[in-house]
Coordinates of C-alpha atoms in Angstrom, one line a residue:
Chain A
M1 CA 0.0 0.0 0.0
V2 CA 2.8 2.4 0.9
M3 CA 5.6 1.4 -1.5
Q4 CA 5.7 -1.0 -4.5
P5 CA 8.9 -3.0 -4.5
A6 CA 11.0 -2.2 -7.6
D7 CA 10.9 -5.7 -9.1
N8 CA 7.2 -5.8 -8.7
N9 CA 7.0 -2.7 -11.0
G10 CA 9.2 -4.5 -13.5
M11 CA 6.9 -7.5 -13.3
S12 CA 3.8 -5.6 -13.9
F13 CA 5.5 -3.8 -16.9
R14 CA 6.5 -7.1 -18.4
F15 CA 3.0 -8.4 -17.7
Y16 CA 1.3 -5.5 -19.5
W17 CA 3.8 -5.7 -22.3
R18 CA 3.0 -9.4 -22.8
K19 CA -0.7 -8.8 -22.4
S20 CA -0.7 -6.0 -25.0
K21 CA 1.5 -8.1 -27.4
S22 CA -1.1 -10.8 -27.1
I23 CA -4.0 -8.4 -27.9
T24 CA -2.0 -6.9 -30.8
M25 CA -1.3 -10.2 -32.4
Y26 CA -5.0 -11.3 -32.0
M27 CA -6.1 -8.0 -33.6
L28 CA -3.6 -8.6 -36.5
S29 CA -5.1 -12.0 -37.1
G30 CA -8.6 -10.6 -37.1
L31 CA -7.3 -8.0 -39.5
S32 CA -6.0 -10.6 -41.9
A33 CA -9.4 -12.3 -42.0
L34 CA -10.8 -8.9 -43.0
I35 CA -8.1 -8.4 -45.6
A36 CA -8.9 -11.8 -47.1
I37 CA -12.5 -10.8 -47.6
I38 CA -11.6 -7.6 -49.4
P39 CA -10.8 -9.3 -52.8
L40 CA -13.9 -11.3 -52.5
V41 CA -16.0 -8.2 -52.1
L42 CA -14.1 -6.4 -54.9
I43 CA -14.6 -9.3 -57.3
F44 CA -18.3 -9.5 -56.6
Y45 CA -18.6 -5.8 -56.9
Y46 CA -16.9 -5.5 -60.3
T47 CA -18.6 -8.6 -61.8
L48 CA -22.0 -7.2 -60.7
S49 CA -21.5 -3.7 -61.8
L50 CA -19.8 -4.4 -65.1
G51 CA -21.7 -7.6 -66.0
L52 CA -25.2 -6.5 -65.1
S53 CA -25.3 -3.9 -67.9
A54 CA -24.8 -6.6 -70.6
I55 CA -27.3 -9.0 -69.2
N56 CA -30.6 -9.0 -71.0
W57 CA -33.0 -11.5 -72.6
D58 CA -30.8 -11.8 -75.7
F59 CA -27.8 -12.8 -73.7
F60 CA -29.5 -16.0 -72.8
T61 CA -31.3 -16.7 -76.1
Q62 CA -29.1 -15.4 -79.0
L63 CA -26.0 -16.6 -80.7
P64 CA -22.8 -14.5 -80.6
K65 CA -22.8 -11.7 -83.2
P66 CA -19.8 -11.1 -85.5
V67 CA -17.5 -8.2 -84.8
G68 CA -19.0 -4.9 -85.4
E69 CA -22.6 -5.9 -84.9
S70 CA -23.9 -5.1 -81.5
G71 CA -26.2 -7.3 -79.4
G72 CA -26.2 -11.0 -79.5
G73 CA -25.8 -13.4 -76.6
L74 CA -24.0 -16.5 -75.4
A75 CA -26.9 -19.0 -75.5
N76 CA -24.8 -21.6 -77.2
A77 CA -22.0 -21.2 -74.7
I78 CA -24.4 -21.6 -71.7
V79 CA -25.8 -24.8 -73.3
G80 CA -22.3 -25.9 -74.2
T81 CA -21.1 -25.6 -70.6
L82 CA -24.1 -27.7 -69.4
I83 CA -23.5 -30.4 -72.0
L84 CA -19.7 -30.5 -71.2
V85 CA -20.4 -30.8 -67.5
G86 CA -23.1 -33.4 -68.2
L87 CA -20.6 -35.5 -70.3
G88 CA -18.0 -35.2 -67.5
S89 CA -20.6 -36.3 -64.9
C90 CA -21.6 -39.3 -67.0
I91 CA -18.0 -40.6 -67.0
S92 CA -17.0 -39.5 -63.5
L93 CA -20.0 -40.4 -61.4
P94 CA -19.9 -44.2 -61.8
V95 CA -16.1 -44.2 -61.3
G96 CA -16.1 -41.8 -58.4
I97 CA -19.0 -43.2 -56.5
M98 CA -18.0 -46.9 -56.9
A99 CA -14.4 -46.1 -56.0
G100 CA -15.6 -44.1 -53.0
I101 CA -17.7 -47.1 -51.9
Y102 CA -14.7 -49.4 -52.2
L103 CA -12.5 -47.1 -50.2
S104 CA -15.1 -46.7 -47.4
E105 CA -16.4 -50.3 -47.2
F106 CA -13.5 -52.4 -48.3
G107 CA -10.5 -50.1 -48.5
N108 CA -8.9 -50.7 -45.1
N109 CA -5.9 -52.4 -46.8
P110 CA -2.7 -51.4 -48.6
F111 CA -4.4 -51.2 -52.0
G112 CA -7.1 -49.0 -50.5
M113 CA -4.4 -46.7 -48.9
G114 CA -2.7 -46.5 -52.3
V115 CA -5.8 -45.5 -54.1
R116 CA -6.7 -43.0 -51.4
F117 CA -3.3 -41.4 -51.7
L118 CA -3.3 -41.3 -55.5
T119 CA -6.8 -39.9 -55.5
D120 CA -5.5 -37.0 -53.4
V121 CA -2.6 -36.6 -55.7
L122 CA -4.8 -36.6 -58.8
N123 CA -6.8 -33.9 -57.1
G124 CA -3.8 -31.7 -57.3
V125 CA -3.0 -32.3 -60.9
P126 CA -3.2 -28.9 -62.8
S127 CA -6.4 -28.7 -64.9
I128 CA -4.4 -27.7 -68.0
V129 CA -2.5 -31.0 -67.8
T130 CA -5.8 -33.0 -68.0
G131 CA -6.5 -30.9 -71.1
V132 CA -3.2 -32.0 -72.6
V133 CA -3.9 -35.7 -71.8
A134 CA -7.4 -35.5 -73.3
Y135 CA -5.8 -33.9 -76.4
T136 CA -3.3 -36.7 -76.9
M137 CA -5.8 -39.4 -76.0
I138 CA -8.8 -38.3 -78.0
V139 CA -8.2 -35.2 -80.2
I140 CA -5.2 -36.6 -82.0
P141 CA -6.7 -40.1 -82.8
M142 CA -10.0 -38.5 -83.8
G143 CA -8.3 -35.8 -85.8
H144 CA -10.4 -33.0 -84.6
F145 CA -11.6 -31.1 -81.5
S146 CA -14.8 -32.4 -80.0
A147 CA -17.2 -32.1 -77.1
Y148 CA -16.2 -35.7 -76.1
A149 CA -12.6 -34.7 -75.5
G150 CA -13.8 -31.7 -73.3
G151 CA -16.0 -34.1 -71.3
V152 CA -13.2 -36.5 -70.7
A153 CA -10.9 -33.7 -69.5
L154 CA -13.5 -32.5 -67.1
A155 CA -14.2 -36.0 -65.9
I156 CA -10.6 -36.5 -64.9
L157 CA -10.9 -33.4 -62.8
M158 CA -14.2 -34.5 -61.2
I159 CA -13.2 -38.1 -60.3
P160 CA -11.0 -37.3 -57.3
T161 CA -13.5 -34.9 -55.7
I162 CA -16.4 -37.3 -56.0
T163 CA -14.4 -40.3 -54.8
R164 CA -13.1 -38.6 -51.7
T165 CA -16.4 -37.0 -50.7
T166 CA -18.3 -40.2 -51.2
E167 CA -15.8 -42.0 -49.0
E168 CA -15.9 -39.4 -46.3
M169 CA -19.8 -39.4 -46.4
L170 CA -20.1 -43.1 -46.2
K171 CA -17.7 -43.2 -43.2
T172 CA -20.1 -40.9 -41.3
V173 CA -22.8 -43.6 -41.5
P174 CA -22.8 -45.2 -38.0
Q175 CA -21.3 -48.7 -38.0
S176 CA -24.4 -50.0 -36.1
Y177 CA -26.5 -49.5 -39.3
R178 CA -24.2 -51.9 -41.1
E179 CA -24.2 -54.4 -38.3
A180 CA -28.0 -54.2 -37.9
A181 CA -28.5 -54.8 -41.6
L182 CA -26.1 -57.7 -41.7
A183 CA -27.7 -59.2 -38.5
L184 CA -31.0 -59.2 -40.3
G185 CA -29.4 -61.4 -42.9
I186 CA -29.3 -58.7 -45.7
S187 CA -26.4 -59.5 -48.0
R188 CA -23.3 -57.3 -47.9
W189 CA -23.9 -55.5 -51.3
K190 CA -27.5 -54.7 -50.5
T191 CA -26.4 -53.3 -47.1
S192 CA -23.8 -51.1 -48.9
L193 CA -26.2 -49.8 -51.6
R194 CA -29.6 -49.8 -49.9
I195 CA -28.6 -48.9 -46.3
V196 CA -25.2 -47.2 -46.2
V197 CA -25.3 -45.3 -49.5
R198 CA -28.9 -44.3 -49.1
T199 CA -28.2 -43.0 -45.6
A200 CA -25.3 -40.9 -46.9
M201 CA -27.1 -39.8 -50.1
G202 CA -27.4 -36.2 -49.1
G203 CA -23.7 -35.9 -48.5
I204 CA -22.8 -37.7 -51.7
I205 CA -25.0 -35.4 -53.7
T206 CA -23.2 -32.5 -52.0
G207 CA -19.9 -33.9 -53.2
I208 CA -21.2 -34.2 -56.7
M209 CA -22.4 -30.6 -56.7
L210 CA -19.0 -29.4 -55.6
A211 CA -17.4 -31.3 -58.4
V212 CA -20.0 -30.0 -60.9
A213 CA -19.4 -26.4 -59.7
R214 CA -15.7 -26.8 -60.1
A215 CA -16.0 -28.3 -63.5
A216 CA -18.4 -25.6 -64.7
G217 CA -15.8 -23.0 -63.9
E218 CA -12.9 -24.7 -65.6
T219 CA -11.4 -23.1 -68.7
A220 CA -7.9 -24.5 -69.2
P221 CA -8.9 -28.1 -69.9
L222 CA -11.4 -27.0 -72.6
L223 CA -9.0 -24.7 -74.5
F224 CA -7.7 -27.4 -76.8
T225 CA -10.3 -30.2 -76.3
A226 CA -13.7 -28.7 -76.8
L227 CA -12.2 -25.6 -78.4
N228 CA -15.0 -23.1 -79.1
N229 CA -17.8 -22.6 -81.5
R230 CA -19.6 -19.5 -82.5
F231 CA -22.7 -21.4 -83.6
W232 CA -24.9 -24.1 -82.1
H233 CA -23.1 -27.4 -82.0
T234 CA -24.5 -30.0 -84.4
S235 CA -23.1 -33.1 -82.7
L236 CA -20.9 -34.0 -79.8
D237 CA -18.3 -35.0 -82.3
Q238 CA -17.7 -31.3 -83.1
P239 CA -16.1 -28.4 -81.2
I240 CA -18.5 -26.9 -78.7
A241 CA -18.7 -23.5 -77.1
S242 CA -18.4 -23.0 -73.3
L243 CA -19.1 -20.1 -71.1
T244 CA -15.6 -20.0 -69.7
V245 CA -13.7 -20.2 -73.0
F246 CA -16.0 -17.4 -74.3
I247 CA -15.2 -15.3 -71.2
Y248 CA -11.5 -15.8 -72.0
N249 CA -11.8 -15.0 -75.7
Y250 CA -14.0 -12.0 -75.2
G251 CA -12.1 -10.7 -72.1
V252 CA -8.8 -10.4 -74.0
S253 CA -10.5 -8.9 -77.1
P254 CA -10.2 -5.2 -78.0
F255 CA -14.0 -4.7 -78.5
D256 CA -15.9 -3.0 -75.7
D257 CA -19.2 -4.8 -76.2
W258 CA -17.3 -8.2 -76.2
I259 CA -15.6 -7.2 -73.0
A260 CA -19.0 -6.3 -71.5
Q261 CA -20.3 -9.7 -72.5
A262 CA -17.3 -11.4 -70.9
W263 CA -18.2 -9.7 -67.6
A264 CA -21.8 -10.7 -68.0
G265 CA -20.6 -14.3 -68.6
A266 CA -18.5 -14.1 -65.5
L267 CA -21.5 -12.9 -63.6
V268 CA -23.7 -15.8 -64.8
L269 CA -20.9 -18.3 -63.9
M270 CA -20.4 -16.8 -60.5
L271 CA -24.1 -16.9 -59.7
M272 CA -24.3 -20.5 -60.8
I273 CA -21.4 -21.4 -58.5
L274 CA -22.7 -19.2 -55.6
V275 CA -26.1 -20.9 -55.7
L276 CA -24.4 -24.3 -55.7
S277 CA -22.1 -23.4 -52.8
I278 CA -25.0 -22.0 -50.7
A279 CA -27.1 -25.1 -51.5
V280 CA -24.2 -27.3 -50.4
R281 CA -23.7 -25.2 -47.3
I282 CA -27.4 -25.5 -46.3
A283 CA -27.4 -29.2 -47.0
T284 CA -24.3 -29.9 -44.9
R285 CA -25.5 -27.6 -42.1
S286 CA -28.8 -29.4 -41.6
R287 CA -26.8 -32.7 -41.5
Y288 CA -24.5 -31.4 -38.8
E289 CA -27.4 -30.2 -36.8
E290 CA -29.0 -33.6 -37.0
R291 CA -26.0 -35.2 -35.4
Chain B
M1 CA -13.0 -47.5 -36.1
T2 CA -10.4 -50.2 -36.5
S3 CA -12.5 -52.8 -34.6
S4 CA -15.6 -52.0 -36.7
H5 CA -13.7 -52.6 -39.9
T6 CA -12.6 -56.0 -38.8
I7 CA -16.2 -56.9 -38.0
H8 CA -17.5 -56.3 -41.5
R9 CA -14.4 -57.6 -43.3
G10 CA -14.5 -60.8 -41.3
D11 CA -18.2 -61.1 -42.1
L12 CA -17.6 -60.6 -45.8
A13 CA -14.8 -63.3 -45.7
K14 CA -17.2 -65.7 -44.1
T15 CA -20.0 -65.3 -46.6
S16 CA -17.8 -65.5 -49.6
A17 CA -15.8 -68.5 -48.2
S18 CA -19.0 -70.5 -47.8
G19 CA -19.9 -69.6 -51.4
R20 CA -23.3 -68.5 -50.1
N21 CA -23.3 -65.1 -51.7
V22 CA -21.7 -64.7 -55.1
S23 CA -23.3 -61.3 -55.6
D24 CA -21.3 -60.0 -52.6
L25 CA -18.1 -61.0 -54.3
V26 CA -19.2 -59.5 -57.6
F27 CA -20.1 -56.2 -55.9
K28 CA -16.8 -56.0 -54.0
N29 CA -14.8 -56.7 -57.1
L30 CA -16.8 -54.3 -59.2
A31 CA -16.1 -51.6 -56.6
M32 CA -12.4 -52.6 -56.6
F33 CA -12.4 -52.4 -60.4
F34 CA -13.5 -48.8 -60.3
A35 CA -11.0 -48.0 -57.6
A36 CA -8.3 -49.6 -59.7
L37 CA -9.4 -47.4 -62.7
I38 CA -8.0 -44.4 -60.8
L39 CA -4.6 -46.0 -60.6
V40 CA -4.9 -46.9 -64.3
L41 CA -5.9 -43.3 -65.1
I42 CA -2.7 -41.9 -63.6
V43 CA -0.5 -44.5 -65.3
V44 CA -2.2 -43.7 -68.7
M45 CA -1.8 -40.0 -68.2
V46 CA 1.9 -40.3 -67.6
A47 CA 2.3 -42.8 -70.5
E48 CA 0.4 -40.6 -72.9
M49 CA 2.5 -37.5 -72.1
W50 CA 5.7 -39.6 -72.1
N51 CA 5.0 -41.0 -75.6
S52 CA 3.7 -37.8 -77.1
S53 CA 6.8 -35.9 -76.0
A54 CA 9.2 -38.4 -77.6
L55 CA 10.4 -36.1 -80.4
S56 CA 11.4 -33.3 -78.1
R57 CA 12.8 -35.7 -75.4
E58 CA 15.1 -37.3 -78.0
K59 CA 16.3 -34.1 -79.6
F60 CA 17.0 -32.0 -76.5
G61 CA 17.4 -34.6 -73.7
L62 CA 17.8 -33.2 -70.2
S63 CA 19.1 -29.9 -71.6
F64 CA 15.4 -29.1 -72.3
L65 CA 15.1 -28.2 -68.6
T66 CA 18.1 -25.9 -68.6
R67 CA 17.9 -24.1 -72.0
S68 CA 16.3 -20.7 -72.0
I69 CA 15.7 -20.5 -75.7
W70 CA 12.1 -20.7 -77.1
D71 CA 12.1 -20.3 -80.8
P72 CA 9.3 -22.0 -82.8
V73 CA 10.7 -20.7 -86.1
R74 CA 14.1 -22.4 -85.7
E75 CA 12.6 -25.3 -83.8
E76 CA 14.7 -24.7 -80.7
Y77 CA 13.0 -25.3 -77.4
G78 CA 14.0 -25.0 -73.7
A79 CA 11.8 -24.9 -70.7
L80 CA 13.9 -22.8 -68.3
P81 CA 12.0 -19.5 -68.6
F82 CA 8.7 -21.2 -67.9
I83 CA 10.1 -23.2 -65.0
Y84 CA 11.6 -20.0 -63.6
G85 CA 8.4 -18.0 -64.1
T86 CA 6.3 -20.8 -62.4
L87 CA 8.6 -21.0 -59.4
V88 CA 9.0 -17.2 -59.0
S89 CA 5.3 -16.4 -59.3
S90 CA 4.3 -19.3 -56.9
T91 CA 7.0 -18.4 -54.4
L92 CA 5.8 -14.8 -54.4
A93 CA 2.3 -15.9 -53.9
L94 CA 3.2 -18.0 -50.9
I95 CA 5.3 -15.2 -49.3
I96 CA 2.2 -12.9 -49.5
A97 CA -0.3 -15.5 -48.5
L98 CA 1.5 -17.2 -45.6
P99 CA 1.1 -14.5 -43.0
L100 CA -2.4 -13.7 -44.0
S101 CA -3.4 -17.4 -44.0
L102 CA -1.9 -18.0 -40.6
G103 CA -3.7 -14.9 -39.2
I104 CA -7.0 -16.3 -40.6
A105 CA -6.3 -19.8 -39.2
I106 CA -5.5 -18.4 -35.8
F107 CA -8.6 -16.1 -35.9
L108 CA -10.8 -19.0 -36.8
S109 CA -9.4 -21.6 -34.5
E110 CA -8.5 -19.6 -31.4
I111 CA -10.4 -16.4 -31.3
T112 CA -13.8 -16.3 -32.9
P113 CA -17.0 -17.5 -31.2
P114 CA -18.7 -20.2 -33.3
W115 CA -21.4 -17.9 -34.6
L116 CA -18.8 -15.8 -36.3
E117 CA -16.6 -18.7 -37.4
R118 CA -19.1 -20.2 -39.8
P119 CA -19.7 -17.1 -41.9
V120 CA -16.0 -16.1 -42.0
S121 CA -14.8 -19.5 -43.1
F122 CA -17.7 -19.6 -45.6
F123 CA -16.5 -16.3 -47.1
V124 CA -12.9 -17.5 -47.2
E125 CA -14.0 -20.8 -48.8
L126 CA -16.1 -18.8 -51.4
L127 CA -12.7 -17.4 -52.6
A128 CA -11.7 -20.9 -53.4
G129 CA -14.9 -21.4 -55.4
I130 CA -14.4 -18.4 -57.8
P131 CA -13.4 -19.8 -61.2
S132 CA -9.9 -19.1 -62.3
I133 CA -11.2 -17.2 -65.4
V134 CA -13.1 -14.7 -63.2
Y135 CA -9.9 -14.0 -61.3
G136 CA -8.3 -13.6 -64.7
I137 CA -10.6 -10.9 -66.0
W138 CA -10.8 -9.2 -62.6
G139 CA -7.0 -9.2 -62.5
F140 CA -6.7 -8.0 -66.0
F141 CA -9.1 -5.1 -65.8
V142 CA -9.0 -4.1 -62.1
L143 CA -5.8 -5.4 -60.4
V144 CA -3.3 -4.7 -63.2
P145 CA -4.3 -1.0 -63.7
W146 CA -4.1 -0.6 -59.9
I147 CA -0.6 -2.2 -59.7
R148 CA 0.5 0.0 -62.6
S149 CA -0.7 3.3 -61.2
D150 CA -0.1 2.8 -57.4
I151 CA 1.7 -0.3 -56.2
E152 CA 4.7 -0.3 -58.7
P153 CA 5.5 3.4 -58.4
I154 CA 5.4 3.2 -54.6
L155 CA 7.5 0.1 -54.5
S156 CA 10.1 1.4 -57.0
S157 CA 10.4 4.8 -55.2
S158 CA 10.8 3.2 -51.7
L159 CA 12.5 -0.1 -52.5
G160 CA 14.0 0.7 -55.9
F161 CA 17.5 0.0 -54.7
I162 CA 16.7 -3.7 -54.7
P163 CA 16.8 -5.1 -58.3
L164 CA 13.5 -6.9 -57.7
F165 CA 11.6 -3.6 -57.7
R166 CA 13.3 -1.9 -60.6
G167 CA 11.9 -1.1 -64.1
A168 CA 9.0 0.4 -65.8
P169 CA 5.6 0.0 -64.2
Y170 CA 3.8 -2.1 -66.9
G171 CA 1.2 -3.5 -64.4
I172 CA 1.2 -6.9 -66.1
G173 CA 4.1 -9.0 -65.0
M174 CA 5.4 -11.3 -62.3
L175 CA 4.1 -9.1 -59.4
A176 CA 0.6 -9.2 -60.8
A177 CA 0.8 -12.9 -61.2
G178 CA 2.1 -13.3 -57.6
L179 CA -0.6 -11.1 -56.2
I180 CA -3.5 -12.9 -58.0
L181 CA -2.1 -16.3 -57.1
S182 CA -1.8 -15.3 -53.4
I183 CA -5.5 -14.6 -53.3
M184 CA -6.2 -17.9 -54.9
V185 CA -4.1 -20.0 -52.6
L186 CA -5.2 -18.2 -49.4
P187 CA -8.3 -20.3 -48.9
I188 CA -6.4 -23.6 -49.1
I189 CA -3.6 -22.6 -46.8
S190 CA -5.9 -21.0 -44.2
S191 CA -8.5 -23.8 -44.1
I192 CA -5.9 -26.6 -43.7
S193 CA -3.9 -24.6 -41.2
R194 CA -7.2 -24.0 -39.2
D195 CA -7.9 -27.8 -39.2
V196 CA -4.3 -28.5 -38.1
L197 CA -4.5 -25.9 -35.4
K198 CA -7.8 -27.3 -34.2
A199 CA -6.2 -30.8 -34.0
V200 CA -3.7 -29.5 -31.3
P201 CA -4.7 -31.2 -28.1
R202 CA -6.4 -28.8 -25.6
A203 CA -4.0 -30.0 -22.9
Q204 CA -1.1 -28.3 -24.8
K205 CA -2.8 -24.9 -24.6
E206 CA -4.2 -25.4 -21.2
A207 CA -0.8 -26.3 -19.8
A208 CA 0.7 -23.1 -21.3
L209 CA -2.1 -21.0 -19.9
A210 CA -1.9 -22.7 -16.5
L211 CA 1.8 -21.8 -16.4
G212 CA 0.8 -18.1 -16.7
S213 CA 1.4 -17.5 -20.4
T214 CA -0.8 -15.1 -22.3
R215 CA -3.3 -16.4 -25.0
W216 CA -0.9 -15.4 -27.7
E217 CA 2.0 -17.3 -26.1
A218 CA -0.3 -20.3 -25.8
T219 CA -1.2 -19.9 -29.5
K220 CA 2.5 -19.8 -30.4
I221 CA 2.9 -23.1 -28.6
A222 CA 0.0 -24.5 -30.7
L223 CA 1.7 -23.1 -33.8
S224 CA 5.0 -24.8 -33.1
Y225 CA 3.1 -28.0 -32.2
S226 CA 1.4 -28.1 -35.6
R227 CA 4.4 -26.8 -37.6
S228 CA 4.7 -29.7 -40.0
G229 CA 0.9 -29.6 -40.7
I230 CA 1.2 -25.9 -41.6
I231 CA 4.2 -26.6 -43.8
G232 CA 2.0 -29.3 -45.5
A233 CA -0.7 -26.7 -46.0
L234 CA 1.8 -24.3 -47.5
I235 CA 3.1 -27.0 -49.9
L236 CA -0.5 -27.8 -50.9
G237 CA -1.0 -24.1 -51.7
L238 CA 2.2 -24.3 -53.7
G239 CA 0.8 -27.2 -55.7
R240 CA -2.2 -25.2 -56.5
A241 CA -0.2 -22.1 -57.5
L242 CA 2.2 -24.1 -59.7
G243 CA -0.6 -25.4 -62.0
E244 CA -2.9 -22.3 -62.0
T245 CA -3.5 -21.4 -65.6
M246 CA -6.1 -18.9 -66.7
A247 CA -5.6 -16.1 -64.1
V248 CA -1.9 -16.2 -64.5
T249 CA -2.0 -16.3 -68.3
M250 CA -4.1 -13.1 -68.3
V251 CA -1.8 -11.0 -66.1
I252 CA 1.8 -12.3 -66.4
G253 CA 2.5 -10.8 -69.8
N254 CA 3.5 -14.0 -71.5
R255 CA 7.1 -13.3 -72.5
P256 CA 9.6 -16.1 -72.2
T257 CA 12.4 -14.1 -70.5
I258 CA 14.2 -14.4 -67.3
S259 CA 14.6 -11.1 -65.5
A260 CA 15.5 -10.1 -62.0
S261 CA 12.7 -7.5 -61.7
L262 CA 9.2 -8.5 -60.6
F263 CA 7.8 -5.7 -62.7
E264 CA 8.9 -7.4 -65.9
P265 CA 6.6 -9.8 -67.9
G266 CA 7.2 -13.5 -67.5
Y267 CA 5.7 -16.8 -68.6
T268 CA 4.7 -20.0 -66.7
M269 CA 4.6 -23.6 -67.7
A270 CA 0.8 -23.6 -67.5
S271 CA 0.3 -20.4 -69.4
V272 CA 2.6 -21.3 -72.3
L273 CA 0.4 -24.4 -72.7
A274 CA -2.8 -22.3 -72.6
N275 CA -1.4 -19.8 -75.1
E276 CA 0.5 -21.8 -77.6
F277 CA -1.0 -25.3 -77.7
T278 CA -3.6 -24.6 -80.4
E279 CA -1.0 -22.7 -82.4
A280 CA 1.6 -25.5 -82.4
T281 CA 1.9 -26.1 -86.1
S282 CA 4.8 -28.5 -86.2
Q283 CA 5.2 -31.9 -84.5
M284 CA 8.3 -30.8 -82.7
Y285 CA 6.6 -27.7 -81.3
L286 CA 3.7 -29.8 -80.0
S287 CA 6.1 -32.4 -78.6
A288 CA 8.0 -29.7 -76.7
L289 CA 4.7 -28.3 -75.3
I290 CA 3.6 -31.8 -74.1
E291 CA 7.0 -32.2 -72.5
I292 CA 6.4 -29.0 -70.5
A293 CA 3.0 -30.5 -69.5
L294 CA 4.8 -33.7 -68.3
V295 CA 7.4 -31.6 -66.3
L296 CA 4.6 -29.7 -64.7
F297 CA 2.7 -32.9 -63.9
V298 CA 5.8 -34.5 -62.3
I299 CA 6.5 -31.4 -60.3
T300 CA 3.0 -31.1 -58.9
I301 CA 2.8 -34.9 -58.2
I302 CA 6.0 -34.6 -56.1
V303 CA 4.9 -31.5 -54.4
N304 CA 1.4 -32.8 -53.6
S305 CA 2.6 -36.2 -52.4
F306 CA 5.0 -34.6 -50.0
A307 CA 2.3 -32.2 -48.7
R308 CA -0.3 -35.0 -48.3
L309 CA 2.1 -37.1 -46.3
L310 CA 2.9 -34.2 -44.0
V311 CA -0.8 -33.3 -43.4
W312 CA -1.7 -37.0 -43.0
S313 CA 1.0 -37.6 -40.4
V314 CA 0.0 -34.6 -38.4
T315 CA -3.8 -35.2 -38.4
K316 CA -3.2 -38.8 -37.4
H317 CA -0.8 -37.7 -34.7
G318 CA -3.5 -35.3 -33.5
D319 CA -6.2 -38.0 -33.5
A320 CA -4.0 -40.3 -31.6
A321 CA -3.1 -37.6 -29.0
R322 CA -6.8 -36.8 -28.5
R323 CA -7.8 -40.4 -27.9
Q324 CA -5.2 -40.8 -25.2

């Protein structure tokens, strides 16, 4: 009360210094979360403000107009993206889901570990490389660019995502479900498909939607597989337009109305992906709350 | 988990051994077939690129990796400028993204209440969902002009004595590529670091706090505990940055030169593929490009395998520690 010992003063100074350092570091880490959100806001702001002006009914219903003519739309590119993603899904869904079932239900062995590891590695392969592989595997033997080649390139990208999320989702199914089904004399494969897979269906669909969203936004694997097409495609054997390749071609072009359409395309693409992400978010949230 | 697996594997063995249920065996083998397809796919990818790059491999050999000439007219090819550009732009991205990602990871795992954690991690993960091409046009029309008018003049006037920050402010170039890549790898590094930090046993932090350390000092202990997991996250981010194509292609300037300044245009392995693949008129040109794809593939496989092993070992370690 009367006099503070000298070393006690030193202690409290050190204590406050450490305390304020702790608070500063925590504030810095909160700041970095804020900084990370700035580009997100800026990207949304610019795509909205620059893209909205070029969005109208024609954008969704018309073919691209030649240079110099104003108006026109990217209807063929929107349909093309849907077709390419559809083709990719047709190839990747059976492979991804079955491989995921294998990893979860039978994969507790060295082979399963190997597949799991390589699936993760495949997930990290640059998308442009899958384009090169689809080019040498399909475009060169066929002699021309085609929607099929684009679909295969996208499928290679989708397989790892679908496989790993299917596996993770099946693993969340309680073991007692499997045991109960087996105890009732249901065969193993029916247990897997009708009990385990059906229970985890919501999660598996979430994984599929994530893979679809990722594939819909890919440009690099399509550049030299599906190429591009300014008209409606006549068959899957032919080059096909896609939203992303159009955004690229129009974005680097010197014409203002093309650039505006590139922004509009980016806006449509972002909205598609945003809707998918939010749907996924809602789906997973309700599942977490159930547990 | 382990015990449960033995239950149903044992069960399966019993049914198939008695021959009671052939369909079970068929189902298992069908699933295994599709799992094996993934292995086959990777082998086929390597084989395709290996075969298709034969012309260039035979002509240039290993010197392909060390030559800095890229001349389609005289059919002389070397990948060094692209390897250099890829490494420099990715490294720059990691240097910018690492402190920010760590900050976010600490914020999400140590500080925020749960009601704030979900929206913040949702926004950060949304960054990962934005397509590369959207980053590309945003970078091209918004980021590059800003770099040209503000960032580069400020950097060259304050740090111009370092060769890295010398030269004319073009806007497009290595710096723009590094910045856009840093935004793109941020969600990966921060979300994995967050998971790794959350896997640190509570006892570690509680012990530190009980000994009188401040919360930041306890966080530092958690950070050093999860060091190898964070390195794994960083390397996974590197893997993403190495192969990123569209955004980089639109802002890096696409010139196959090696220069000390970050303001100068460069070129990466992925962007030379995006730009020149459809223009490759001769067999040798195409073969050289496919060899670049092969090199990129091998580099990312090595980087990703290494990172996966690190992250796996840490999260397993964490699980084990929690169970004790």
